[in-house]
Short mmCIF file of C-alpha atoms and ligand atoms in Angstrom, two decimals:
data_model
loop_
_atom_site.label_atom_id
_atom_site.label_comp_id
_atom_site.label_asym_id
_atom_site.label_seq_id
_atom_site.Cartn_x
_atom_site.Cartn_y
_atom_site.Cartn_z
CA UNK S 15 0.08 0.04 -0.17
CA UNK S 16 2.96 2.14 0.74
CA UNK S 17 4.56 1.16 -2.32
CA UNK S 18 1.62 1.88 -4.27
CA UNK S 19 0.95 5.35 -2.79
CA UNK S 20 4.49 6.23 -3.31
CA UNK S 21 3.86 5.58 -7.00
CA UNK S 22 0.76 7.43 -6.83
CA UNK S 23 2.29 10.32 -5.45
CA UNK S 24 5.20 10.25 -8.10
CA UNK S 25 2.61 9.87 -10.60
CA UNK S 26 0.84 12.99 -9.52
CA UNK S 27 4.13 14.82 -9.33
CA UNK S 28 5.27 13.88 -12.84
CA UNK S 29 1.85 15.16 -14.20
CA UNK S 30 1.93 18.09 -12.57
CA UNK S 31 5.32 18.83 -14.02
CA UNK S 32 4.63 17.97 -17.59
CA UNK S 33 1.77 20.14 -17.13
CA UNK S 34 3.72 22.89 -15.98
CA UNK S 35 6.55 22.55 -19.14
CA UNK S 36 3.43 22.55 -21.62
CA UNK S 37 1.98 25.79 -19.69
CA UNK S 38 5.48 27.23 -20.14
CA UNK S 39 5.79 26.29 -23.72
CA UNK S 40 2.26 27.34 -24.83
CA UNK S 41 3.08 30.77 -23.14
CA UNK S 42 6.21 31.03 -25.02
CA UNK S 43 4.53 30.26 -28.29
CA UNK S 44 1.96 32.31 -27.73
CA UNK S 45 4.18 35.28 -26.38
CA UNK S 46 6.63 35.23 -29.42
CA UNK S 47 3.57 35.68 -31.85
CA UNK S 48 2.69 38.58 -29.12
CA UNK S 49 6.24 40.41 -29.71
CA UNK S 50 6.16 39.85 -33.64
CA UNK S 51 2.64 41.27 -33.65
CA UNK S 52 3.47 43.95 -31.10
CA UNK S 53 0.18 43.05 -29.05
CA UNK S 54 2.26 44.10 -25.84
CA UNK S 55 1.10 47.02 -24.16
CA UNK S 56 2.54 49.43 -21.61
CA UNK S 57 1.18 50.51 -18.36
CA UNK S 58 2.91 53.89 -16.68
CA UNK S 59 2.93 54.16 -12.84
CA UNK S 60 4.09 57.46 -11.67
CA UNK S 61 7.07 58.20 -9.18
CA UNK S 62 6.25 61.35 -7.23
CA UNK S 63 8.09 63.68 -5.09
CA UNK S 64 7.96 63.63 -1.69
CA UNK S 65 6.39 65.23 0.14
CA UNK S 66 4.24 67.28 -2.28
CA UNK S 67 2.88 64.25 -4.30
CA UNK S 68 4.23 66.13 -7.47
CA UNK S 69 4.59 63.42 -10.29
CA UNK S 70 8.47 63.59 -11.42
CA UNK S 71 8.82 60.70 -13.53
CA UNK S 72 7.11 57.61 -14.26
CA UNK S 73 7.75 53.62 -14.76
CA UNK S 74 6.83 51.90 -17.77
CA UNK S 75 5.71 48.56 -17.10
CA UNK S 76 5.03 46.00 -19.78
CA UNK S 77 1.53 44.04 -20.14
CA UNK S 78 0.40 41.58 -22.12
CA UNK S 79 -3.35 40.72 -23.52
CA UNK S 80 -3.05 36.83 -23.64
CA UNK S 81 -5.67 35.59 -26.30
CA UNK S 82 -7.39 33.25 -23.91
CA UNK S 83 -6.22 33.96 -20.37
CA UNK S 84 -6.48 37.84 -20.83
CA UNK S 85 -4.41 40.37 -19.07
CA UNK S 86 -1.22 39.55 -17.82
CA UNK S 87 1.28 40.88 -15.80
CA UNK S 88 5.03 40.41 -16.43
CA UNK S 89 5.45 37.99 -13.59
CA UNK S 90 3.71 35.83 -16.04
CA UNK S 91 6.00 35.88 -18.79
CA UNK S 92 9.10 38.07 -18.35
CA UNK S 93 11.08 35.08 -17.24
CA UNK S 94 9.80 32.86 -20.22
CA UNK S 95 11.02 35.70 -22.24
CA UNK S 96 13.91 35.29 -20.68
CA UNK S 97 14.76 31.59 -21.04
CA UNK S 98 13.77 31.85 -24.66
CA UNK S 99 15.58 34.71 -25.85
CA UNK S 100 12.57 36.53 -26.61
CA UNK S 101 13.60 39.31 -24.45
CA UNK S 102 15.75 40.94 -26.85
CA UNK S 103 12.93 41.72 -29.10
CA UNK S 104 10.83 42.26 -26.23
CA UNK S 105 13.27 44.65 -24.09
CA UNK S 106 13.51 46.64 -27.44
CA UNK S 107 10.25 47.03 -28.51
CA UNK S 108 9.46 48.26 -24.59
CA UNK S 109 12.12 50.88 -25.01
CA UNK S 110 11.19 52.11 -28.56
CA UNK S 111 7.58 52.42 -27.43
CA UNK S 112 7.93 54.24 -24.23
CA UNK S 113 10.40 56.52 -25.80
CA UNK S 114 8.06 57.33 -28.06
CA UNK S 115 5.48 57.73 -25.99
CA UNK S 116 7.54 59.88 -23.59
CA UNK S 117 8.35 62.24 -26.93
CA UNK S 118 4.63 62.73 -27.57
CA UNK S 119 3.65 63.78 -23.91
CA UNK S 120 6.54 66.40 -24.36
CA UNK S 121 5.36 67.59 -27.47
CA UNK S 122 2.09 67.61 -26.46
CA UNK S 123 3.03 69.67 -23.17
CA UNK S 124 1.17 66.69 -20.98
CA UNK S 125 4.38 66.58 -19.05
CA UNK S 126 7.33 69.15 -18.30
CA UNK S 127 10.55 69.25 -20.06
CA UNK S 128 12.50 67.55 -16.81
CA UNK S 129 9.92 64.58 -16.96
CA UNK S 130 11.67 60.87 -17.14
CA UNK S 131 10.78 57.46 -17.63
CA UNK S 132 11.89 54.43 -15.94
CA UNK S 133 12.37 51.45 -18.34
CA UNK S 134 12.98 47.63 -16.82
CA UNK S 135 16.35 46.26 -18.62
CA UNK S 136 17.08 42.28 -18.42
CA UNK S 137 20.70 41.35 -18.02
CA UNK S 138 20.68 39.70 -21.37
CA UNK S 139 19.53 42.72 -23.02
CA UNK S 140 23.05 44.37 -21.35
CA UNK S 141 24.71 41.44 -23.39
CA UNK S 142 24.57 43.38 -26.46
CA UNK S 143 27.50 45.42 -27.66
CA UNK S 144 25.53 47.57 -29.55
CA UNK S 145 22.69 48.35 -26.96
CA UNK S 146 23.76 51.86 -26.38
CA UNK S 147 24.14 52.82 -29.75
CA UNK S 148 20.96 51.69 -30.72
CA UNK S 149 19.16 53.30 -27.80
CA UNK S 150 20.97 56.93 -28.87
CA UNK S 151 19.63 56.30 -32.19
CA UNK S 152 16.03 55.35 -30.42
CA UNK S 153 16.60 58.85 -28.38
CA UNK S 154 17.90 60.71 -31.28
CA UNK S 155 14.95 59.94 -34.02
CA UNK S 156 12.55 60.66 -31.02
CA UNK S 157 14.28 63.84 -29.80
CA UNK S 158 14.00 62.62 -26.56
CA UNK S 159 17.50 63.55 -24.21
CA UNK S 160 19.07 60.70 -22.75
CA UNK S 161 18.95 62.28 -19.08
CA UNK S 162 14.96 62.01 -19.43
CA UNK S 163 15.21 57.98 -19.54
CA UNK S 164 16.64 56.11 -16.55
CA UNK S 165 17.36 52.74 -17.34
CA UNK S 166 16.38 49.99 -14.15
CA UNK S 167 18.42 47.06 -14.06
CA UNK S 168 18.84 44.67 -11.09
CA UNK S 169 21.76 43.70 -8.42
CA UNK S 170 22.53 40.30 -10.35
CA UNK S 171 23.74 42.62 -13.43
CA UNK S 172 26.57 44.10 -10.94
CA UNK S 173 27.36 40.73 -9.33
CA UNK S 174 27.65 38.33 -12.18
CA UNK S 175 27.39 40.91 -15.02
CA UNK S 176 30.12 40.22 -17.70
CA UNK S 177 32.70 42.86 -19.02
CA UNK S 178 30.46 43.29 -21.93
CA UNK S 179 27.59 44.20 -19.87
CA UNK S 180 29.81 46.20 -17.77
CA UNK S 181 30.97 48.18 -21.16
CA UNK S 182 27.33 48.31 -22.20
CA UNK S 183 26.92 50.27 -18.52
CA UNK S 184 29.91 52.58 -19.38
CA UNK S 185 28.42 53.53 -22.91
CA UNK S 186 25.11 54.20 -21.66
CA UNK S 187 26.48 56.65 -19.00
CA UNK S 188 28.46 58.48 -21.83
CA UNK S 189 25.16 58.67 -23.43
CA UNK S 190 23.74 60.32 -20.56
CA UNK S 191 21.03 57.63 -19.62
CA UNK S 192 20.49 57.26 -16.24
CA UNK S 193 20.94 54.03 -14.22
CA UNK S 194 19.09 52.85 -11.38
CA UNK S 195 19.22 49.62 -9.25
CA UNK S 196 15.97 47.62 -8.91
CA UNK S 197 14.55 46.05 -5.90
CA UNK S 198 17.73 47.46 -3.88
CA UNK S 199 18.32 45.65 -0.87
CA UNK S 200 16.92 41.97 -2.28
CA UNK S 201 20.34 40.57 -3.82
CA UNK S 202 23.64 40.75 -2.25
CA UNK S 203 23.67 44.60 -1.92
CA UNK S 204 27.77 44.55 -1.48
CA UNK S 205 28.02 48.25 -1.68
CA UNK S 206 31.64 48.13 -3.12
CA UNK S 207 29.56 47.62 -6.51
CA UNK S 208 27.46 50.50 -6.21
CA UNK S 209 30.71 52.52 -6.15
CA UNK S 210 32.40 50.54 -8.89
CA UNK S 211 30.00 50.48 -11.62
CA UNK S 212 28.13 53.58 -13.34
CA UNK S 213 24.94 53.48 -11.41
CA UNK S 214 23.23 56.99 -10.52
CA UNK S 215 20.20 55.52 -8.17
CA UNK S 216 18.51 53.16 -6.26
CA UNK S 217 15.15 51.73 -5.79
CA UNK S 218 14.40 50.69 -2.23
CA UNK S 219 12.51 47.21 -2.32
CA UNK S 220 9.04 47.29 -1.60
CA UNK S 221 9.86 44.56 1.21
CA UNK S 222 11.34 47.07 3.10
CA UNK S 223 8.93 49.85 2.66
CA UNK S 224 5.72 47.58 3.56
CA UNK S 225 6.91 47.34 7.30
CA UNK S 226 7.40 51.32 7.79
CA UNK S 227 5.64 52.35 10.34
CA UNK S 228 5.06 48.97 12.22
CA UNK S 229 9.46 47.55 12.08
CA UNK S 230 12.04 49.59 13.41
CA UNK S 231 14.33 47.19 11.73
CA UNK S 232 12.76 48.28 8.47
CA UNK S 233 12.98 52.20 9.04
CA UNK S 234 16.97 51.55 10.09
CA UNK S 235 17.34 49.65 6.79
CA UNK S 236 15.90 52.63 4.97
CA UNK S 237 17.72 55.24 6.96
CA UNK S 238 21.05 53.35 6.06
CA UNK S 239 20.04 53.31 2.17
CA UNK S 240 19.18 56.88 2.53
CA UNK S 241 22.95 57.97 4.25
CA UNK S 242 24.51 55.64 1.75
CA UNK S 243 23.13 57.29 -1.38
CA UNK S 244 23.44 60.55 -0.16
CA UNK S 245 27.15 59.87 0.50
CA UNK S 246 27.64 58.37 -2.89
CA UNK S 247 25.62 60.65 -4.84
CA UNK S 248 22.91 58.35 -5.67
CA UNK S 249 19.08 59.19 -6.39
CA UNK S 250 16.57 57.11 -4.25
CA UNK S 251 13.26 56.39 -4.70
CA UNK S 252 11.15 54.29 -2.36
CA UNK S 253 9.06 51.49 -4.07
CA UNK S 254 5.49 49.59 -3.33
CA UNK S 255 4.21 52.67 -0.91
CA UNK S 256 0.98 51.97 -0.22
CA UNK S 257 -0.42 53.86 2.97
CA UNK S 258 0.00 57.51 4.27
CA UNK S 259 1.79 55.80 7.66
CA UNK S 260 4.32 54.38 4.81
CA UNK S 261 5.12 57.45 3.19
CA UNK S 262 5.05 59.79 6.41
CA UNK S 263 8.39 57.84 7.68
CA UNK S 264 9.45 57.81 4.16
CA UNK S 265 9.33 61.73 4.66
CA UNK S 266 10.74 61.62 7.62
CA UNK S 267 13.68 59.66 6.96
CA UNK S 268 14.41 62.13 3.87
CA UNK S 269 13.47 60.10 1.01
CA UNK S 270 13.12 62.24 -2.27
CA UNK S 271 10.85 59.94 -4.48
CA UNK S 272 8.33 57.49 -4.16
CA UNK S 273 6.00 55.64 -6.10
CA UNK S 274 3.05 52.99 -4.99
CA UNK S 275 -0.58 52.55 -5.08
CA UNK S 276 -0.75 55.30 -2.45
CA UNK S 277 -0.28 58.00 -5.57
CA UNK S 278 -1.33 55.62 -8.33
CA UNK S 279 -1.51 52.05 -9.98
CA UNK S 280 0.11 51.65 -13.26
CA UNK S 281 -2.47 52.70 -16.38
CA UNK S 282 -2.54 52.64 -19.81
CA UNK S 283 -0.97 56.16 -21.58
CA UNK S 284 -4.27 57.41 -22.27
CA UNK S 285 -5.53 57.16 -18.75
CA UNK S 286 -2.07 58.49 -17.58
CA UNK S 287 -2.33 61.42 -19.87
CA UNK S 288 -5.89 62.01 -18.61
CA UNK S 289 -5.07 62.01 -15.25
CA UNK S 290 -1.77 64.66 -15.84
CA UNK S 291 -3.84 66.94 -17.81
CA UNK S 292 -6.68 67.01 -15.28
CA UNK S 293 -3.76 67.59 -12.76
CA UNK S 294 -2.86 70.75 -14.77
CA UNK S 295 -5.75 72.03 -15.98
CA UNK S 296 -7.96 73.05 -12.58
CA UNK S 297 -11.75 71.84 -12.85
CA UNK S 298 -14.18 74.84 -13.57
CA UNK S 299 -16.22 75.50 -10.77
CA UNK S 300 -19.24 77.28 -12.57
P1 C2E L 401 9.68 46.36 -10.93
O1 C2E L 401 10.34 47.12 -11.79
O2 C2E L 401 10.27 46.29 -9.06
O3 C2E L 401 8.02 47.11 -10.87
C1 C2E L 401 7.43 47.73 -9.55
C2 C2E L 401 6.08 46.62 -9.61
O4 C2E L 401 5.51 46.64 -8.23
C3 C2E L 401 5.28 46.51 -10.79
O5 C2E L 401 4.65 45.25 -10.74
C4 C2E L 401 4.36 47.65 -10.09
O6 C2E L 401 2.83 47.47 -10.29
C5 C2E L 401 4.02 47.01 -8.80
N1 C2E L 401 3.69 48.19 -7.66
C6 C2E L 401 3.88 48.98 -7.90
N2 C2E L 401 3.57 49.71 -6.74
C7 C2E L 401 2.91 49.12 -5.79
C8 C2E L 401 2.30 49.23 -4.79
O7 C2E L 401 2.19 50.02 -3.95
N3 C2E L 401 2.08 47.85 -4.07
C9 C2E L 401 2.50 46.86 -4.91
N4 C2E L 401 2.12 45.42 -3.76
N5 C2E L 401 2.80 46.48 -5.70
C10 C2E L 401 3.04 47.84 -6.24
P2 C2E L 401 4.39 44.48 -12.25
O8 C2E L 401 4.07 45.93 -13.33
O9 C2E L 401 3.58 43.56 -12.09
O10 C2E L 401 5.78 44.27 -12.95
C11 C2E L 401 6.86 42.96 -12.31
C12 C2E L 401 8.22 43.16 -12.47
O11 C2E L 401 8.09 42.75 -13.92
C13 C2E L 401 8.91 44.64 -12.44
O12 C2E L 401 8.95 44.92 -11.00
C14 C2E L 401 9.95 44.06 -13.15
O13 C2E L 401 11.08 43.56 -12.63
C15 C2E L 401 9.33 43.60 -14.36
N6 C2E L 401 8.88 43.97 -15.56
C16 C2E L 401 8.01 44.97 -15.62
N7 C2E L 401 8.14 45.70 -16.87
C17 C2E L 401 9.12 44.70 -17.87
C18 C2E L 401 9.98 45.08 -19.31
O14 C2E L 401 9.46 46.16 -19.68
N8 C2E L 401 11.17 44.52 -19.12
C19 C2E L 401 11.85 43.97 -18.30
N9 C2E L 401 12.80 43.15 -18.51
N10 C2E L 401 10.80 43.24 -16.78
C20 C2E L 401 9.73 43.90 -16.62
MG1 MG L 402 11.30 48.73 -11.76
MG1 MG L 403 11.15 47.53 -8.68
MG1 MG L 404 9.83 45.29 -7.30
#
């Protein structure tokens, strides 16, 4: 009986593994078509100044309307894209599209000249020697200054990154694009890496922000990141701010920029635009 149960368990495990492989393959095939046919879209989430809440920039976050499953968040498909080489085409599309969107917003007066866009970049994209050159061309064609673009990289790029990725980062900095370390504090965070790599900012991961107001430890971690960033002349954004209590602690710690549901979720460009315009044009009260 035990043997039988064991075999059944194995069978179940085996079947679920097979389903996972099938699901992944199915996502990969559909994603390949979606990338080729440009069926992805981008949602924009404001990054605001503290304490006032004025949007200083936004993060571009990719979305995919799957033909059967409906809207999918990047956690459902970025890993598949990274494992299947689709990430280069996907990432190039996200960059091109968000730079063009920024150009339209600038031309239409929807955003100020100093408004910037943050775009996530996978480690694999930095393994391409022509990455900076192509991005320079994209920016030039759109008429967007390189300083209006922030590339968000992960700590793993700095730690496991190749010499090539390192050179691409140097090229990007020479171009004038800014580079921020995303989810800061969740990786290895060896501080020496920040000094040795051409990064201009860090984003404090949501996992440290969520406890603010309740956890003294999280508050000390954020305080330390702020002190370190100021010493190294790095910009700081706090991610995933959901409550006023969290915001108040961030303000008291001197964090200058924040992003989170407290100010707004990631929304399609048209919606982002409506919200921005609504903000600038005071509602008539007649
Ligand atoms: P990320 O770069 O750390 O982006 C922040 C994530 O936190 C986003 O999830 C955003 O919607 C979510 N978020 C923002 N504010 C809050 C909040 O107050 N509370 C909570 N609970 N969540 C909040 P999203 O859009 O699902 O993206 C997940 C991750 O997928 C991103 O994390 C990023 O690593 C990756 N990603 C997104 N777009 C791209 C892309 O175009 N290329 C690449 N390579 N990765 C991307
Ligand atoms: Mg990010
Ligand atoms: Mg992040
Ligand atoms: Mg994150």
